Short mmCIF file of C-alpha atoms in Angstrom, two decimals:
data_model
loop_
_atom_site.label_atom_id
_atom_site.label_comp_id
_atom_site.label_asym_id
_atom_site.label_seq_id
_atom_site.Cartn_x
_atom_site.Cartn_y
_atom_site.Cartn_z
CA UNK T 1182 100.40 49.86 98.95
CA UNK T 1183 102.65 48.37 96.61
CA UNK T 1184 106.10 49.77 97.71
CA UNK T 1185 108.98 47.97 98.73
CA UNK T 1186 109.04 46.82 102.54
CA UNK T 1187 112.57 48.65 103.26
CA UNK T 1188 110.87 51.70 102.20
CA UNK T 1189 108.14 50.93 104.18
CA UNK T 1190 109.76 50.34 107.31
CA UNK T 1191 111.81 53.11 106.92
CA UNK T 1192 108.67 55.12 106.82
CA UNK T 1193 107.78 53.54 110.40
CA UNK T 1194 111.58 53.45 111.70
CA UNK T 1195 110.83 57.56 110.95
CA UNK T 1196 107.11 57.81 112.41
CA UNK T 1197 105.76 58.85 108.99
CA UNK T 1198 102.85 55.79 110.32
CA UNK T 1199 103.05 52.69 112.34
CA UNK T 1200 102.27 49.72 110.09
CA UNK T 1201 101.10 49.39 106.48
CA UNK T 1202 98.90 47.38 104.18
CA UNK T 1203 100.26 45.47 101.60
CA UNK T 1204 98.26 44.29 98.29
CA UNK T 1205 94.27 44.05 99.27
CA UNK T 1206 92.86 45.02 102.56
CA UNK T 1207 89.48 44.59 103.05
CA UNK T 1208 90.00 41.51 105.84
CA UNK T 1209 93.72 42.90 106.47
CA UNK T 1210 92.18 46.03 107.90
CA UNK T 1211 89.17 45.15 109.91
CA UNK T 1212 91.60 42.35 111.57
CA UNK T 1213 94.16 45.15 112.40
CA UNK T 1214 90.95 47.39 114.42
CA UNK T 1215 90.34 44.89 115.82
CA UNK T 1216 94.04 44.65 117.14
CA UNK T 1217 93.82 48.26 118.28
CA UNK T 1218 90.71 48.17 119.80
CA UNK T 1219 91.98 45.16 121.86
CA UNK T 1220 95.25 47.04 122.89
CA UNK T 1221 97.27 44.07 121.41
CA UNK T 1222 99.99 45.21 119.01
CA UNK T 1223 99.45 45.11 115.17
CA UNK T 1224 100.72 41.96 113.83
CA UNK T 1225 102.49 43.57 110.68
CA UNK T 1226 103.73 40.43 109.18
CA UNK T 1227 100.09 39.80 108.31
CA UNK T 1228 99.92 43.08 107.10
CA UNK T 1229 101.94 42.01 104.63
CA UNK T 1230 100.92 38.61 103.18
CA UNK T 1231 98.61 38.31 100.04
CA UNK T 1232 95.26 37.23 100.77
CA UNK T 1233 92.24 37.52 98.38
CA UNK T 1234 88.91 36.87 99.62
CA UNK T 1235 86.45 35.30 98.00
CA UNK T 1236 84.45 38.34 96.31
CA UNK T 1237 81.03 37.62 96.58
CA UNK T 1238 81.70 37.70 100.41
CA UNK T 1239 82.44 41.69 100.38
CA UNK T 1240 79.10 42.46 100.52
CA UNK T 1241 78.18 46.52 101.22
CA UNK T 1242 78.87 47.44 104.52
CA UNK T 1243 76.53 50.23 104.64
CA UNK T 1244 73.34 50.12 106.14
CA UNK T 1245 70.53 51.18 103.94
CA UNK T 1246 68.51 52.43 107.32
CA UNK T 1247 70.70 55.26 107.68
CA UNK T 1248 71.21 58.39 104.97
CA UNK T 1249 74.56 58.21 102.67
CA UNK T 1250 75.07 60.40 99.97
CA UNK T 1251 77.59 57.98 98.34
CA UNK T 1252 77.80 54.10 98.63
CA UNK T 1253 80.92 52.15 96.77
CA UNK T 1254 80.00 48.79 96.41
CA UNK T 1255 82.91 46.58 94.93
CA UNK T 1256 82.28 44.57 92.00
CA UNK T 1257 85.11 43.41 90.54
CA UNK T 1258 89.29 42.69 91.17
CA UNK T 1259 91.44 43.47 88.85
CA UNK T 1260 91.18 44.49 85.06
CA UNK T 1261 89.59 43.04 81.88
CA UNK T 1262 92.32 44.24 79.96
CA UNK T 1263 94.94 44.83 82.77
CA UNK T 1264 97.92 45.16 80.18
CA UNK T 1265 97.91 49.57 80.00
CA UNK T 1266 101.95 50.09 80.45
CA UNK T 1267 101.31 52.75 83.15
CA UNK T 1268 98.99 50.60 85.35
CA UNK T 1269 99.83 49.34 88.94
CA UNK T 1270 96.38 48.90 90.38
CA UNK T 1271 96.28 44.95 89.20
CA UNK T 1272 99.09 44.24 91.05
CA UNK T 1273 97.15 45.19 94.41
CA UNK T 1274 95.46 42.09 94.16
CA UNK T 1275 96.33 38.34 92.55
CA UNK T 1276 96.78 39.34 89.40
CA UNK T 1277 93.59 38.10 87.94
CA UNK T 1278 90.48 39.47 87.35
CA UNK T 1279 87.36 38.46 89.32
CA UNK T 1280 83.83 39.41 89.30
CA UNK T 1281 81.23 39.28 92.05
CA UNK T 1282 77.98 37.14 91.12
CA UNK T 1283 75.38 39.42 89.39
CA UNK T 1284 72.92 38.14 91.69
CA UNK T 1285 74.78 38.72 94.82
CA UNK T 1286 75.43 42.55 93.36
CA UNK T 1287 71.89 43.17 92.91
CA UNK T 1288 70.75 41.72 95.85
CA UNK T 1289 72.41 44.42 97.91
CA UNK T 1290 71.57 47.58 95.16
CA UNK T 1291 67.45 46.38 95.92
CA UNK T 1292 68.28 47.68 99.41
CA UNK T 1293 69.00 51.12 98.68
CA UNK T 1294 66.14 51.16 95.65
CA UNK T 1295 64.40 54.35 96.02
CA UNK T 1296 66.98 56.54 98.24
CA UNK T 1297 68.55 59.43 97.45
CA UNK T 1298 72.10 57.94 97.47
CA UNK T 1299 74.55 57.46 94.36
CA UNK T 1300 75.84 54.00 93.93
CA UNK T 1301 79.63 53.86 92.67
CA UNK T 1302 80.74 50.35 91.51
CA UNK T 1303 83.94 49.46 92.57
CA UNK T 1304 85.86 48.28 89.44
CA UNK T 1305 88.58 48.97 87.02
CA UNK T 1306 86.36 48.68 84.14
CA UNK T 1307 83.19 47.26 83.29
CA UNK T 1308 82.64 45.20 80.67
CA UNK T 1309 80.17 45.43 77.90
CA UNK T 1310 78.61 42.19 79.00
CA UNK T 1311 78.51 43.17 82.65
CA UNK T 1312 76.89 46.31 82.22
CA UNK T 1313 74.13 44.71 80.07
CA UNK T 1314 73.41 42.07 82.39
CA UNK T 1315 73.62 44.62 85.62
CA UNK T 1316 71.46 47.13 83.81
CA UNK T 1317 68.95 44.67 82.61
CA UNK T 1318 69.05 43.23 86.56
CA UNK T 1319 68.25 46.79 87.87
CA UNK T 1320 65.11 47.32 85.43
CA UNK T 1321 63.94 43.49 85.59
CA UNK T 1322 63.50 44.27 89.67
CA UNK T 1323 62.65 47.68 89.22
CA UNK T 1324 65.77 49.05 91.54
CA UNK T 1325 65.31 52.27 91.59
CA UNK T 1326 69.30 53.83 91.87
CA UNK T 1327 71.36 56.56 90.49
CA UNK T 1328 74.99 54.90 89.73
CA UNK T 1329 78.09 54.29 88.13
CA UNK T 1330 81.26 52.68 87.40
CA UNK T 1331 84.77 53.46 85.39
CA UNK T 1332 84.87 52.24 81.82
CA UNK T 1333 87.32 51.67 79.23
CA UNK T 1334 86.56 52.78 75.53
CA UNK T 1335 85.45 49.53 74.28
CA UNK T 1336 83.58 49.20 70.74
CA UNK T 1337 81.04 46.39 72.37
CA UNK T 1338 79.73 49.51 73.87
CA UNK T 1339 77.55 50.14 71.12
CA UNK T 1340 74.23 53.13 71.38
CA UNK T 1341 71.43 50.51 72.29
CA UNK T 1342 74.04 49.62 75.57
CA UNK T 1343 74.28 53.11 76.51
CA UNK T 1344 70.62 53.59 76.05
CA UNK T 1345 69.97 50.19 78.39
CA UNK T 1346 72.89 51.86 80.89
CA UNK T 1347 70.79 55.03 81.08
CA UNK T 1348 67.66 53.65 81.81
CA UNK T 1349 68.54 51.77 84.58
CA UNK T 1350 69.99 55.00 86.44
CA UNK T 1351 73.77 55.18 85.27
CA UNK T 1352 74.55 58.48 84.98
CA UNK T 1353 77.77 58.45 86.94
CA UNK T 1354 80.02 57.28 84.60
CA UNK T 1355 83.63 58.25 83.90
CA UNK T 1356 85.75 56.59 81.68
CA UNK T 1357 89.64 57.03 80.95
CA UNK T 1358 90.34 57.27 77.25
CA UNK T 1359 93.71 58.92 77.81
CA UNK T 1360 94.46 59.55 74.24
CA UNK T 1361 93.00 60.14 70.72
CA UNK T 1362 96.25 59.52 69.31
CA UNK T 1363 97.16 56.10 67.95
CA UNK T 1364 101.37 56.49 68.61
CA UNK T 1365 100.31 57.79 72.00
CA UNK T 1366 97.90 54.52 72.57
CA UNK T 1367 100.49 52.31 71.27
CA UNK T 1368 102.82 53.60 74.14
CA UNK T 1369 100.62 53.18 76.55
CA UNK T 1370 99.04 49.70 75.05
CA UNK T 1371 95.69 50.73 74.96
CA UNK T 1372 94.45 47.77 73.15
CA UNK T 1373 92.53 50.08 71.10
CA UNK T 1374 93.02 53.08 68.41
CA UNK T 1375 92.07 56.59 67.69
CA UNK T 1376 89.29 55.31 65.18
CA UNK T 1377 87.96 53.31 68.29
CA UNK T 1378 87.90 55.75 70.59
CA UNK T 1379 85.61 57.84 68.01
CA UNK T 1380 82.69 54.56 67.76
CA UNK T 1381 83.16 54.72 71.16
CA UNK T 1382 81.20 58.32 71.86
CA UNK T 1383 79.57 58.45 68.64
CA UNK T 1384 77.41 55.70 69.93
CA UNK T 1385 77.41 57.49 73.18
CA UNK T 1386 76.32 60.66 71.66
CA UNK T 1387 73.67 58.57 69.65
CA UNK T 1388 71.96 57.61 72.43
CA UNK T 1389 72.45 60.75 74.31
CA UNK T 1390 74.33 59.18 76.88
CA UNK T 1391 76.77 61.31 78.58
CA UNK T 1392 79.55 60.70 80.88
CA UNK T 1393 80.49 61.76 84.40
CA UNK T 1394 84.04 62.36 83.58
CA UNK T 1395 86.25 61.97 80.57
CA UNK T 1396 90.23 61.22 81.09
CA UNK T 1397 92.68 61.60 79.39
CA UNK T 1398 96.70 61.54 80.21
CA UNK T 1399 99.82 63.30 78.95
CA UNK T 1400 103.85 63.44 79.06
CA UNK T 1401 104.19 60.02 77.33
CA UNK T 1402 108.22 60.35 76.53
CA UNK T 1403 107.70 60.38 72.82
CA UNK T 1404 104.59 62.13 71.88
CA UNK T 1405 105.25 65.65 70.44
CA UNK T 1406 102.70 68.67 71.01
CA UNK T 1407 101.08 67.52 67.57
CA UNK T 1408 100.04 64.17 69.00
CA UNK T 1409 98.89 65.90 72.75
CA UNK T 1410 96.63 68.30 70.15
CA UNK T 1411 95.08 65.14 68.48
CA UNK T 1412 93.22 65.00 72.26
CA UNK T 1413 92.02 68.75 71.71
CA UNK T 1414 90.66 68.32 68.61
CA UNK T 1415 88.95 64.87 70.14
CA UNK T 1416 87.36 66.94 72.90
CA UNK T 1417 86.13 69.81 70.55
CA UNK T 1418 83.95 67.09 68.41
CA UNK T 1419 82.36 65.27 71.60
CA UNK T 1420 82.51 67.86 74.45
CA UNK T 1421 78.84 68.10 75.08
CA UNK T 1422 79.21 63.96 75.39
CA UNK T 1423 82.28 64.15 78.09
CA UNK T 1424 81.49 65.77 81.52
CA UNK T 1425 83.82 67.13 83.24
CA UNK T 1426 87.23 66.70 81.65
CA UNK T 1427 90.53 65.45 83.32
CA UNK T 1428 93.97 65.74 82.52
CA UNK T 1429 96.21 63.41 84.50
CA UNK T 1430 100.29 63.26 84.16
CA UNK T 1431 101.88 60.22 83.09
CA UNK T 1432 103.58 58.69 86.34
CA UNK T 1433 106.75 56.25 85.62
CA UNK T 1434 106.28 54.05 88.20
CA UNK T 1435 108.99 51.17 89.36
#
């Protein structure tokens, strides 16, 4: 969580919960079971401390001998972009965005090559470059996986990429476009326009690729209902490209 610790404690003060996780807590967590299973009593001032673990340690911790219909594996910290005015989720962690070593990442998708499990990478978005050099890993050693990740619209996403992406088993992709509207993507500092967002799934659509889930928000504080229709007319041109569809409120955080 990223809320203040007087909240927080309040929360405890009211038995709402009895301690809390602040910023990452993939070593914060297992640290506090093992607290619990011990009897001792949670040390919450570690709780609270920020402490980022090397990445290419957090290897999966799911055993390929046993039958999972879903397995995240986490790829990446933080955003490639990580500048959306809305966004919260970088703060979680230091700030900066890292990346697990390609060859540590494939080394643990070979172990579930050829089960019936979906693979979701753990990541704010996925760069082009990333997803070429995953995709071309996957087919090079002949993984055989169903996965995905999230994407932002991106033009280096171009219809041979998609094409690779499909090939190697990505079919589970969603990615959050949140608006077709270029005053609405200004607001929320997109890094990108309308116009992009169109290259985008045109070169999705040429390569038949087709997404998981499309998402898009609403109730920025000055669009009008002519800008929120710009994202209906969007959807009419590339529905059969989308998935399912998403609409998602704007939330003002602090």
């Amino acid at each position: 969580t990223l809320l203040e610790d007087d909240v927080l404690s309040g929360y405890v003060n009211n038995g709402f919960f009895d301690c809390y996780v602040k910023y990452s807590g993939e070593e914060k967590l297992k640290r506090m079971l093992d607290q619990l299973g011990t009897g001792r009593t949670v040390d919450q001032a570690a709780l609270k401390e920020k402490i980022y673990v090397d990445i290419d340690t957090q290897t999966v911790a799911f055993s390929p001998v046993f039958n999972h219909a879903s397995v995240p594996v986490l790829y990446s910290r933080g955003c490639y972009w990580g500048k959306c005015t809305y966004c919260t989720y970088i703060y979680l962690d230091s700030g900066k965005f890292t990346r697990k070593n390609p060859d540590v990442l494939l080394s643990e998708l070979e172990g579930f090559s050829g089960r019936p499990v979906r693979i979701s990478l753990i990541t704010e978005a996925l760069t082009p470059r990333d997803a070429r050099i995953i995709a071309t890993g996957i087919l090079d050693r002949k993984i055989k996986i169903t996965w995905g990740s999230f994407l932002r619209v991106d033009t280096g996403f171009d219809a041979p990429l998609f094409d690779l992406l499909k090939r190697s088993g990505c079919i589970f992709t969603a990615v959050g476009v949140e608006s077709a509207n270029d005053r609405v993507l200004q607001f929320f500092n997109k890094g990108y326009k309308a116009r992009d967002v169109y290259t985008f799934f045109e070169a999705a659509r040429k390569a038949d690729y087709r997404f998981f889930q499309t998402n898009f928000m609403y109730g920025a504080p000055m669009s009008n209902l002519t800008d929120e229709l710009d994202n209906i007319a969007f959807i009419s041109e590339f529905r059969k490209t989308m998935g399912n569809i998403a609409f998602f409120r704007l939330e003002i955080t602090k």
